[in-house]
Short mmCIF file of C-alpha atoms and ligand atoms in Angstrom, two decimals:
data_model
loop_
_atom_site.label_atom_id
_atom_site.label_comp_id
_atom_site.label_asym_id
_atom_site.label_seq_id
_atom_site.Cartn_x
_atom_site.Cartn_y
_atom_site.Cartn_z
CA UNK A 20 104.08 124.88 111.32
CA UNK A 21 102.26 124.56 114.77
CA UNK A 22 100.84 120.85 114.99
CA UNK A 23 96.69 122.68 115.20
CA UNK A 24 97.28 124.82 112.05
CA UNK A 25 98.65 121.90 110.07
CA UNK A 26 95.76 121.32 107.13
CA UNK A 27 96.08 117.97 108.16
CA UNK A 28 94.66 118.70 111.91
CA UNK A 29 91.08 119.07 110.95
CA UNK A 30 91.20 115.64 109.88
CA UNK A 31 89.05 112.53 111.14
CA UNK A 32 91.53 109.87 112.07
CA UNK A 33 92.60 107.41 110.97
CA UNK A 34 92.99 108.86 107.68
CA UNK A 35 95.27 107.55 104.31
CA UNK A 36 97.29 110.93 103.80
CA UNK A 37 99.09 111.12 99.96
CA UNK A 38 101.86 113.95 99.73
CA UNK A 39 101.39 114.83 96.22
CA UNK A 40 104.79 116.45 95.97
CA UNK A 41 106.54 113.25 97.10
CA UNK A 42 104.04 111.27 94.57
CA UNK A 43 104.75 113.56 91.80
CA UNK A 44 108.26 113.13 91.88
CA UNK A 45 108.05 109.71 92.43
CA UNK A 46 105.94 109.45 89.26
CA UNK A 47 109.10 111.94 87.38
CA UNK A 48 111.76 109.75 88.56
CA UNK A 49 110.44 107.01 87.19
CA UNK A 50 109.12 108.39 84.00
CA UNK A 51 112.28 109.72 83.51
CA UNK A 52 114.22 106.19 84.17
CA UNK A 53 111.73 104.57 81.43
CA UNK A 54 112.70 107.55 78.51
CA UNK A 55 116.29 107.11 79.39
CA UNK A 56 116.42 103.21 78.93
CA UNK A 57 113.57 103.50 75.51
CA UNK A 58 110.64 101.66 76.77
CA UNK A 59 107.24 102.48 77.23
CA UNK A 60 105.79 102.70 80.83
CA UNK A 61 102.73 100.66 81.69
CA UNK A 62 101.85 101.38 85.69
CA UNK A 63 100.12 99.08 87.34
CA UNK A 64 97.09 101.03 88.86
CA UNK A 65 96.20 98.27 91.77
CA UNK A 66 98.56 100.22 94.18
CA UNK A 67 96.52 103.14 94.24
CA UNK A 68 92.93 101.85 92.75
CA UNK A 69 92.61 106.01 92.56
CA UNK A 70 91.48 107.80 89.36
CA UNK A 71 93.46 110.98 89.80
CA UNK A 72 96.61 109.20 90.71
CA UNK A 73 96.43 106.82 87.51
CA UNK A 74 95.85 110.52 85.81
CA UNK A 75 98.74 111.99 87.41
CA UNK A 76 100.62 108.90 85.74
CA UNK A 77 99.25 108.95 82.56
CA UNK A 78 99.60 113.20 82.06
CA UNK A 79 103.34 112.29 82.93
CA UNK A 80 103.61 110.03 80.23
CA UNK A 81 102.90 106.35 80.91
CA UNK A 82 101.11 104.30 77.87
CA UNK A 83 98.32 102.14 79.15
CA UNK A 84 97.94 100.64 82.48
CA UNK A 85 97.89 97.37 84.15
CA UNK A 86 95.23 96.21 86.20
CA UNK A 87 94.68 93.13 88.51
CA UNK A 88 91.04 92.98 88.10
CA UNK A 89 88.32 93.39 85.94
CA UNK A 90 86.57 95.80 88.24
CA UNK A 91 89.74 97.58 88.24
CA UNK A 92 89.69 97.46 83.96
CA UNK A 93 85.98 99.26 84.27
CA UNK A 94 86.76 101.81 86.53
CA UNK A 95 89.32 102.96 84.11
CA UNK A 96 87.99 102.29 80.99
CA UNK A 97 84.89 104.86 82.22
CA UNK A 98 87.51 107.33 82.97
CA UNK A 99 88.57 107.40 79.42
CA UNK A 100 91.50 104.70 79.12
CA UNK A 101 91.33 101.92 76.70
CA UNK A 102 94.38 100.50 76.70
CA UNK A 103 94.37 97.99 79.45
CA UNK A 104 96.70 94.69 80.52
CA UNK A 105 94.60 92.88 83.31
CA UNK A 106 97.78 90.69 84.40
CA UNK A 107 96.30 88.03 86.26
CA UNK A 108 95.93 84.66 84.74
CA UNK A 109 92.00 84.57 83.11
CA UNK A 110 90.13 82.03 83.80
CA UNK A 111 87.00 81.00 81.87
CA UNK A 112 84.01 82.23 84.26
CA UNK A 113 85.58 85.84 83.82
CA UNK A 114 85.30 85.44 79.80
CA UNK A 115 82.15 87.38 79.59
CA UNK A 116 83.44 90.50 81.58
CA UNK A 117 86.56 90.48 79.72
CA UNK A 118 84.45 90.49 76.27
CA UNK A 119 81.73 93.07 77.62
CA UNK A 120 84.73 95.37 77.96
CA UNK A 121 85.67 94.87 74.53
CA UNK A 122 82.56 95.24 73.05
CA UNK A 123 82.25 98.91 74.21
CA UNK A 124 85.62 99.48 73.41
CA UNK A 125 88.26 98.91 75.71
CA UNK A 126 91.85 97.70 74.00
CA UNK A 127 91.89 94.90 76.89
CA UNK A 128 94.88 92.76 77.06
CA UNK A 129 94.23 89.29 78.75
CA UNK A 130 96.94 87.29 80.10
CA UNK A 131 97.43 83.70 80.00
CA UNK A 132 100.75 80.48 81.07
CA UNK A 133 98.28 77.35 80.29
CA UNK A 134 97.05 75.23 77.35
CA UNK A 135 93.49 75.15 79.60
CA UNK A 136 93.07 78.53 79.71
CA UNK A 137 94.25 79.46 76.15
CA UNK A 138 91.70 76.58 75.07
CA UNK A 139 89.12 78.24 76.67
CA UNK A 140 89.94 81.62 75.59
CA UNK A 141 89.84 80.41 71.82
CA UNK A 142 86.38 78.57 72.54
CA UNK A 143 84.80 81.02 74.15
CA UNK A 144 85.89 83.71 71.68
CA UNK A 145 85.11 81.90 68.22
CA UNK A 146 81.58 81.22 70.16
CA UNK A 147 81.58 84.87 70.46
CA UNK A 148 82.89 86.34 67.46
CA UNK A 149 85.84 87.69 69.50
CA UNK A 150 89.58 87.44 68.81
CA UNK A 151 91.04 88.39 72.60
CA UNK A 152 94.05 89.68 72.58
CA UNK A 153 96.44 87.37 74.45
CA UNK A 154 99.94 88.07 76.43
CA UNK A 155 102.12 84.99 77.67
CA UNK A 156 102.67 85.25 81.32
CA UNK A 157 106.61 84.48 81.25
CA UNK A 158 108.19 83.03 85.04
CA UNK A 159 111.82 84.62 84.89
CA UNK A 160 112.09 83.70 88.52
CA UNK A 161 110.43 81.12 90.43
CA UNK A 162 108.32 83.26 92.18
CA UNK A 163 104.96 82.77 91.13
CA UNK A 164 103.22 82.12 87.75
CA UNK A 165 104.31 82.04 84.05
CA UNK A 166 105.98 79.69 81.70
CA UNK A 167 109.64 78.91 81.51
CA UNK A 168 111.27 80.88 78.93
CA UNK A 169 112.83 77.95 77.86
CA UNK A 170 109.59 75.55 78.54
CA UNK A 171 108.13 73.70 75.58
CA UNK A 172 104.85 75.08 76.97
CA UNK A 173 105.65 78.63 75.36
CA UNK A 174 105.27 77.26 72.12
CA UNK A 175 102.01 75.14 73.00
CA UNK A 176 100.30 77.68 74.86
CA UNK A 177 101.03 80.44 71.71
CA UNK A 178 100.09 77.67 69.47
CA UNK A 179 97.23 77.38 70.85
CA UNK A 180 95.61 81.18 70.74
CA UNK A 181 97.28 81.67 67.04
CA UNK A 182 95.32 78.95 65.52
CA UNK A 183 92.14 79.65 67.35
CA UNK A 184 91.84 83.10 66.49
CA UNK A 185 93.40 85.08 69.35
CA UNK A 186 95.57 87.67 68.92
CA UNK A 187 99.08 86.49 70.14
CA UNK A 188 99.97 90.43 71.14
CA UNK A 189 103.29 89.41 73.48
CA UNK A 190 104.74 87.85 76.51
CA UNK A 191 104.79 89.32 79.85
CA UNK A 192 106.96 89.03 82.96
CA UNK A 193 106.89 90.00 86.65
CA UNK A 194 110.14 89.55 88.74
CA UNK A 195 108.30 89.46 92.30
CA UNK A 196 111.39 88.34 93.36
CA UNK A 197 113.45 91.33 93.51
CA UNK A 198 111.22 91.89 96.69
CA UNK A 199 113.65 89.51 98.21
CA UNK A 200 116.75 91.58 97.22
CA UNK A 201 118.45 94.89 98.99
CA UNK A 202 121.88 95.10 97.03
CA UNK A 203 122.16 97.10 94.37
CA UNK A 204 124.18 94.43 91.99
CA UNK A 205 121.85 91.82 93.12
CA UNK A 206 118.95 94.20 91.95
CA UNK A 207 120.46 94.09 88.82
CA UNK A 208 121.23 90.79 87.90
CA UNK A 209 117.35 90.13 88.98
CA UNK A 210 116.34 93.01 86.11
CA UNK A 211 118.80 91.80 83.71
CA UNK A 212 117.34 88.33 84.21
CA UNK A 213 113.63 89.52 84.14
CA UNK A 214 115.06 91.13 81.17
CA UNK A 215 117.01 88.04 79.50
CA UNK A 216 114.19 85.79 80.26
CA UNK A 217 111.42 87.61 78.92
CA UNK A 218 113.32 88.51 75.23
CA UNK A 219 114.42 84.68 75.29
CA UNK A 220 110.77 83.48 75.20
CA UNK A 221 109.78 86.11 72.50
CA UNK A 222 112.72 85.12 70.06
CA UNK A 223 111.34 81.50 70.83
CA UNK A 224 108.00 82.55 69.49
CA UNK A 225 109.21 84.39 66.66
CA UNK A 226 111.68 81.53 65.68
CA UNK A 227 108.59 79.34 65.88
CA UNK A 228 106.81 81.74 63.30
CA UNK A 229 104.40 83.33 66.02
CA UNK A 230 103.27 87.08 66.66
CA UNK A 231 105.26 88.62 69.64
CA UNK A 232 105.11 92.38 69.48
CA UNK A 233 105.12 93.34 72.91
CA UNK A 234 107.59 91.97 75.22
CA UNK A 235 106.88 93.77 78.87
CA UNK A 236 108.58 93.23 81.87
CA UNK A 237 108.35 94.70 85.44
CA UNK A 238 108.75 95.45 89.18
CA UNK A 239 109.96 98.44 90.86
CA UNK A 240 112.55 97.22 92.56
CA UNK A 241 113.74 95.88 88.85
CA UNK A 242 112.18 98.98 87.01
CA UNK A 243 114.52 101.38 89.34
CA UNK A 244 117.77 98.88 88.68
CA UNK A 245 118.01 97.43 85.16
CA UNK A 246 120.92 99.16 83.21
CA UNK A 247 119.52 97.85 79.80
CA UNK A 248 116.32 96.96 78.57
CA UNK A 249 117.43 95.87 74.96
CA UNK A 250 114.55 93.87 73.28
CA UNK A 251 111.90 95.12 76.00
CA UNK A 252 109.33 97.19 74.80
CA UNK A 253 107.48 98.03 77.77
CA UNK A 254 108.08 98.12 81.48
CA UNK A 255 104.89 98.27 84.49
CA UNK A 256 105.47 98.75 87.71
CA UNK A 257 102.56 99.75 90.84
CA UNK A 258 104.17 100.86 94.13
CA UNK A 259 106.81 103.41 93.40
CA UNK A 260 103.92 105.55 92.81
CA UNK A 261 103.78 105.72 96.55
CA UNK A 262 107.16 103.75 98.07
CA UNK A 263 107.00 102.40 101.58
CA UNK A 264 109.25 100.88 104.14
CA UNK A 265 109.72 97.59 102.04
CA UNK A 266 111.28 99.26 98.80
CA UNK A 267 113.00 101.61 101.88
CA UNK A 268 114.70 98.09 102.42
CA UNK A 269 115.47 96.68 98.96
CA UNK A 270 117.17 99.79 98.26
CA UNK A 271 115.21 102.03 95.58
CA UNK A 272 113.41 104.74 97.71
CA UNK A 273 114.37 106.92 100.62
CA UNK A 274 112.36 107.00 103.59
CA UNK A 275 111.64 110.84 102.81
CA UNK A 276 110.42 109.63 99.36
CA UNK A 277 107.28 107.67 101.03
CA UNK A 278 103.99 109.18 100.07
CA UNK A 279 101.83 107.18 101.60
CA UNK A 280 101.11 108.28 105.54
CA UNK A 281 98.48 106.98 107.93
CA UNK A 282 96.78 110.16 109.93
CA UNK A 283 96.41 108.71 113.39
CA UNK A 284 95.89 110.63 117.41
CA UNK A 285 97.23 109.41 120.62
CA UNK A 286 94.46 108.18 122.68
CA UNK A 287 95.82 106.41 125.68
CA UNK A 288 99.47 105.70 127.62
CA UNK A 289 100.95 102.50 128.93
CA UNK A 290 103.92 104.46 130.88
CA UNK A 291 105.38 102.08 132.66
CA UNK A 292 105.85 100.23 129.12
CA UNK A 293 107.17 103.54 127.05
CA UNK A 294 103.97 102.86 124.89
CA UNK A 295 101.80 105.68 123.28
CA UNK A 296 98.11 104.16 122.19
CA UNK A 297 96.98 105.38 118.84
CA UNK A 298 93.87 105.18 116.77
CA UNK A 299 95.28 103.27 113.95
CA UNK A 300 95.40 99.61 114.24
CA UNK A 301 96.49 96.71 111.78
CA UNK A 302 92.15 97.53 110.45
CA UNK A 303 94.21 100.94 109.06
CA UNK A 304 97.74 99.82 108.60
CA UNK A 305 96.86 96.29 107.37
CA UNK A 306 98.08 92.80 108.77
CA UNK A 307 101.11 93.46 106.23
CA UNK A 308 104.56 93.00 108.04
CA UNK A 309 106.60 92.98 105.46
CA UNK A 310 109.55 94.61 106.90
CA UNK A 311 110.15 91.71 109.33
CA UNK A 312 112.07 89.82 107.02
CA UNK A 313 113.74 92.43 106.39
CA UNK A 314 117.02 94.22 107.41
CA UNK A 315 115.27 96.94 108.99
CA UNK A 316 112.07 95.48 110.95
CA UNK A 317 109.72 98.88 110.99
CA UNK A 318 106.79 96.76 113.25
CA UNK A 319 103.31 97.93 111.16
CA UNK A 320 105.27 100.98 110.37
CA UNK A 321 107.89 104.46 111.06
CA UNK A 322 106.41 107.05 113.08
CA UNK A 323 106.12 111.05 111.64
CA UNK A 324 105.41 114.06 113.02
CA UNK A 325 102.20 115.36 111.27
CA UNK A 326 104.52 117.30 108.80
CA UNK A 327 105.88 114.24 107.47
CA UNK A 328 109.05 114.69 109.57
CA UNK A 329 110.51 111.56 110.47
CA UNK A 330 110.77 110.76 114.38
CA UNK A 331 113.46 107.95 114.27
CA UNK A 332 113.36 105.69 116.45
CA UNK A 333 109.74 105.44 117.06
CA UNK A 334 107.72 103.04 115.51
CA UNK A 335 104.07 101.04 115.65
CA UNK A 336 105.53 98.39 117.45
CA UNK A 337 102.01 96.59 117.80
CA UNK A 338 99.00 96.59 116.13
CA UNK A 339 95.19 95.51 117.31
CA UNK A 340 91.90 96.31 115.15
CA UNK A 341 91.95 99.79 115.96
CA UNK A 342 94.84 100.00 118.56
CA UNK A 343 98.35 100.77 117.42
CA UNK A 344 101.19 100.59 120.23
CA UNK A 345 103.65 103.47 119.30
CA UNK A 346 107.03 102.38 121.36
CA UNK A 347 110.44 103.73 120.86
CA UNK A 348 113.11 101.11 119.44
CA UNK A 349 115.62 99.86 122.00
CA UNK A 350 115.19 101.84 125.32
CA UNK A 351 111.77 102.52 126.22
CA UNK A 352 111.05 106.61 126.13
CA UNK A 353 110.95 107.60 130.06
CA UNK A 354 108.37 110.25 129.44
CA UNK A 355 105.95 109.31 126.75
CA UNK A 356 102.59 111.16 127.93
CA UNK A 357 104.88 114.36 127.48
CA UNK A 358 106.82 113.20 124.54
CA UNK A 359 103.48 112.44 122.59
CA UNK A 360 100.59 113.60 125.13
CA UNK A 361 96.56 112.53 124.63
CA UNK A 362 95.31 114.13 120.98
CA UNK A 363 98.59 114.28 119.19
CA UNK A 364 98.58 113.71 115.83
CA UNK A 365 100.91 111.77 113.60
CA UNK A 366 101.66 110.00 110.50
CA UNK A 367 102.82 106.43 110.05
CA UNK A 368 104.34 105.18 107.17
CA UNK A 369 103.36 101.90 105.79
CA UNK A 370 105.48 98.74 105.33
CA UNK A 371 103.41 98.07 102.18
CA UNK A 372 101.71 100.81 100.65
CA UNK A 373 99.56 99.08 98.84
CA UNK A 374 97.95 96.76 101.53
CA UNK A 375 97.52 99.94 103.40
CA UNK A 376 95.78 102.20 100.79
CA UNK A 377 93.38 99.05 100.80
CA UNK A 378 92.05 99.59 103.86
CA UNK A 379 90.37 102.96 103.16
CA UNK A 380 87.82 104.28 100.79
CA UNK A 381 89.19 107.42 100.16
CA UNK A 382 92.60 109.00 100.55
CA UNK A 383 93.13 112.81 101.67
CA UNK A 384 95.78 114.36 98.81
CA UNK A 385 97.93 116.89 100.48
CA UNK A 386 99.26 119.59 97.84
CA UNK A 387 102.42 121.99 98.84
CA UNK A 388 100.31 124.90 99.23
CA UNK A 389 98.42 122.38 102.22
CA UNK A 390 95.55 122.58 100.28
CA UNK A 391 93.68 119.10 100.88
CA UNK A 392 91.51 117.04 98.69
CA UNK A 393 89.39 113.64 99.23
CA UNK A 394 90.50 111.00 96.29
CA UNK A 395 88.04 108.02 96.48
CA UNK A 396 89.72 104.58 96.04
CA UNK A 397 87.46 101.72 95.04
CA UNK A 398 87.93 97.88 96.20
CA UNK A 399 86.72 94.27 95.55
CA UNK A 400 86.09 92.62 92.56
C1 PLP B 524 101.75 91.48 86.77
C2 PLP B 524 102.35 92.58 87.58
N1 PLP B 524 102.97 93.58 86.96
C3 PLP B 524 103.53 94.60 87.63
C4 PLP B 524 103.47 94.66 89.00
C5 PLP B 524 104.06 95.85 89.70
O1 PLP B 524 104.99 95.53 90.66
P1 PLP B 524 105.49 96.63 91.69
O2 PLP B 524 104.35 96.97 92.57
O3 PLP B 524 106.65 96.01 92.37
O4 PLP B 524 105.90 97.80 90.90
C6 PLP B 524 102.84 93.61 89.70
C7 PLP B 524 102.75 93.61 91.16
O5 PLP B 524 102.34 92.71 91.80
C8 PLP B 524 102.26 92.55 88.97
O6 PLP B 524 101.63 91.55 89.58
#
């Protein structure tokens, strides 16, 4: 298709683009992966923040969602979905949102790793009439929050919520780790320990003669590479909904499997440098960079034709506000006012698709047919 009849032409720029083919059988793959391993899918809907991609999730067969706010819980609720795991520690001033939500009916699942909190969930519930439910945030790798499976916290901490009146519904796990990861054994030792972990501190409960129904676990880069998921009941995971040039690097996505595209024109040349200027800057790709610790260092991101074709080689090398320098790896391109003159449009794929979606307040959905539609996104707290 001639670059001025592409749907995408007509476009302001810069624009977040979603190919809805690529997202829809991202969404398949992974539905699949969860009804061939027995678990329930919970996706985490902070990666899009976008009703009709959460739909798109939930008509494919996902359970519930996770959210990491409370803003995030209403938006959804409104749309119609009840059942709701915000899975960021609470902490007491956010109480009274978490219990409006309840009162008008929303199944929300609060998440807790400290005798504090869980004290002041049980306080601030018996003063309300209100028996939260409560899920255990489980660390199964170092990397950020969560109790020990093996930590005589677990037992405290559930302790705690049973005999105040919260509902002890489960413990909960995220292997943030696996980020760090890009071999496919090493991808599964991480799942089988988010996996090991997380069952451990349930048994611990239910040895201990505590309520542990749910026992959910979850990345995609662990999601995509556990083998078993005995004793797990539910799995969440956020970005393969999209994919970008980080899970490109651990392993579990093709670059063609990206969905996520920033719409951006050439406006300017540095020739002597091989550098193209474009309209999208770190303001539309975000500050994230996190490809550089990676094997494959994409700068703020891989440059496409506006068809989605990959031009290899070429990437945002730099990034101002609203200036992105579009160089060619290596050698720099002898000709680049002919090879991308003034006006040309591209796409750029992000390094992390959800730090890019971020920046914008709607994203353009791109069917097969080219058919485009405008998706709001909503942000802050
Ligand atoms: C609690 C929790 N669950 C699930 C996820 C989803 O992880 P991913 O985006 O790797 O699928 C995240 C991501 O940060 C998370 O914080």
């Amino acid at each position: 298709m001639h670059t001025a009849t592409h749907p995408l032409a007509r476009l302001e720029t810069p624009a977040a683009v979603i190919d809805l083919p690529r997202m829809q059988h991202n969404i398949q793959r992974m539905q699949a992966r969860m009804a061939a391993l027995g678990v329930q899918f919970r996706p985490h809907a902070k990666t899009s923040k976008c009703s009709p991609v959460v739909q798109a999730q939930i008509d494919a067969g996902a359970r519930g969602i996770t959210v990491s706010t409370l803003k995030e819980a209403a938006h959804f609720f409104a749309d119609g979905i009840t059942d709701i795991l915000y899975g960021v520690g609470m902490v007491s001033t956010k109480l009274p949102q978490a219990l409006a939500l309840r009162r008008q009916g929303c199944d929300l699942k609060i998440v807790t790793d400290s005798v504090a909190s869980a004290e002041a969930i049980v306080a601030y519930g018996a003063a309300h009439d209100e028996a939260f439910e409560v899920w255990i945030e489980i660390d199964t790798d170092g990397h950020r929050s969560g109790i020990r499976p093996d930590e005589a916290a677990l037992i405290d901490v559930a302790r705690v919520l049973h005999a105040g009146g919260a509902r002890l519904g489960g413990v909960m796990t995220h292997a943030g780790s696996s980020y760090d990861l890009d071999a496919p054994e090493a991808l599964a030792a991480m799942a089988e320990q988010e996996r090991a972990g997380c069952v451990r501190a349930a048994e611990r409960l239910r040895a201990a003669g505590l309520p542990c129904a749910v026992v959910s676990v979850g990345s995609t880069p662990t999601a995509l590479s556990a083998t078993s998921l005995e004793g797990v009941t539910e799995v969440r995971a956020g970005v393969y909904v999209f994919f970008d040039l980080v899970m490109r690097n651990v392993g579990v996505c093709a670059t063609q499997d990206v969905a996520l595209s920033v719409l951006t024109t050439v406006i300017g040349h540095q020739a002597d440098k091989g550098w193209a200027i474009v309209d999208a800057g770190w303001m539309a790709m975000s500050r994230d960079r996190g490809t550089q610790k990676q094997k494959r260092d994409f700068g703020y991101g891989q440059v496409c034709a506006i068809d989605g074709t990959v031009l290899a080689g070429y990437v945002l090398s730099g990034a101002n506000q609203e200036h992105g320098i579009l160089s060619r790896e290596g050698t720099p391109e002898p000709d680049i006012a002919a090879r991308f003159p003034i006006g040309t449009v591209l796409r750029i794929l992000p390094n992390h698709a959800c730090a890019t979606g971020a920046q914008f307040p709607e994203y353009q959905a791109l069917a097969q047919d080219g058919e485009l539609a405008t998706w709001s996104r909503f942000h802050g707290w």
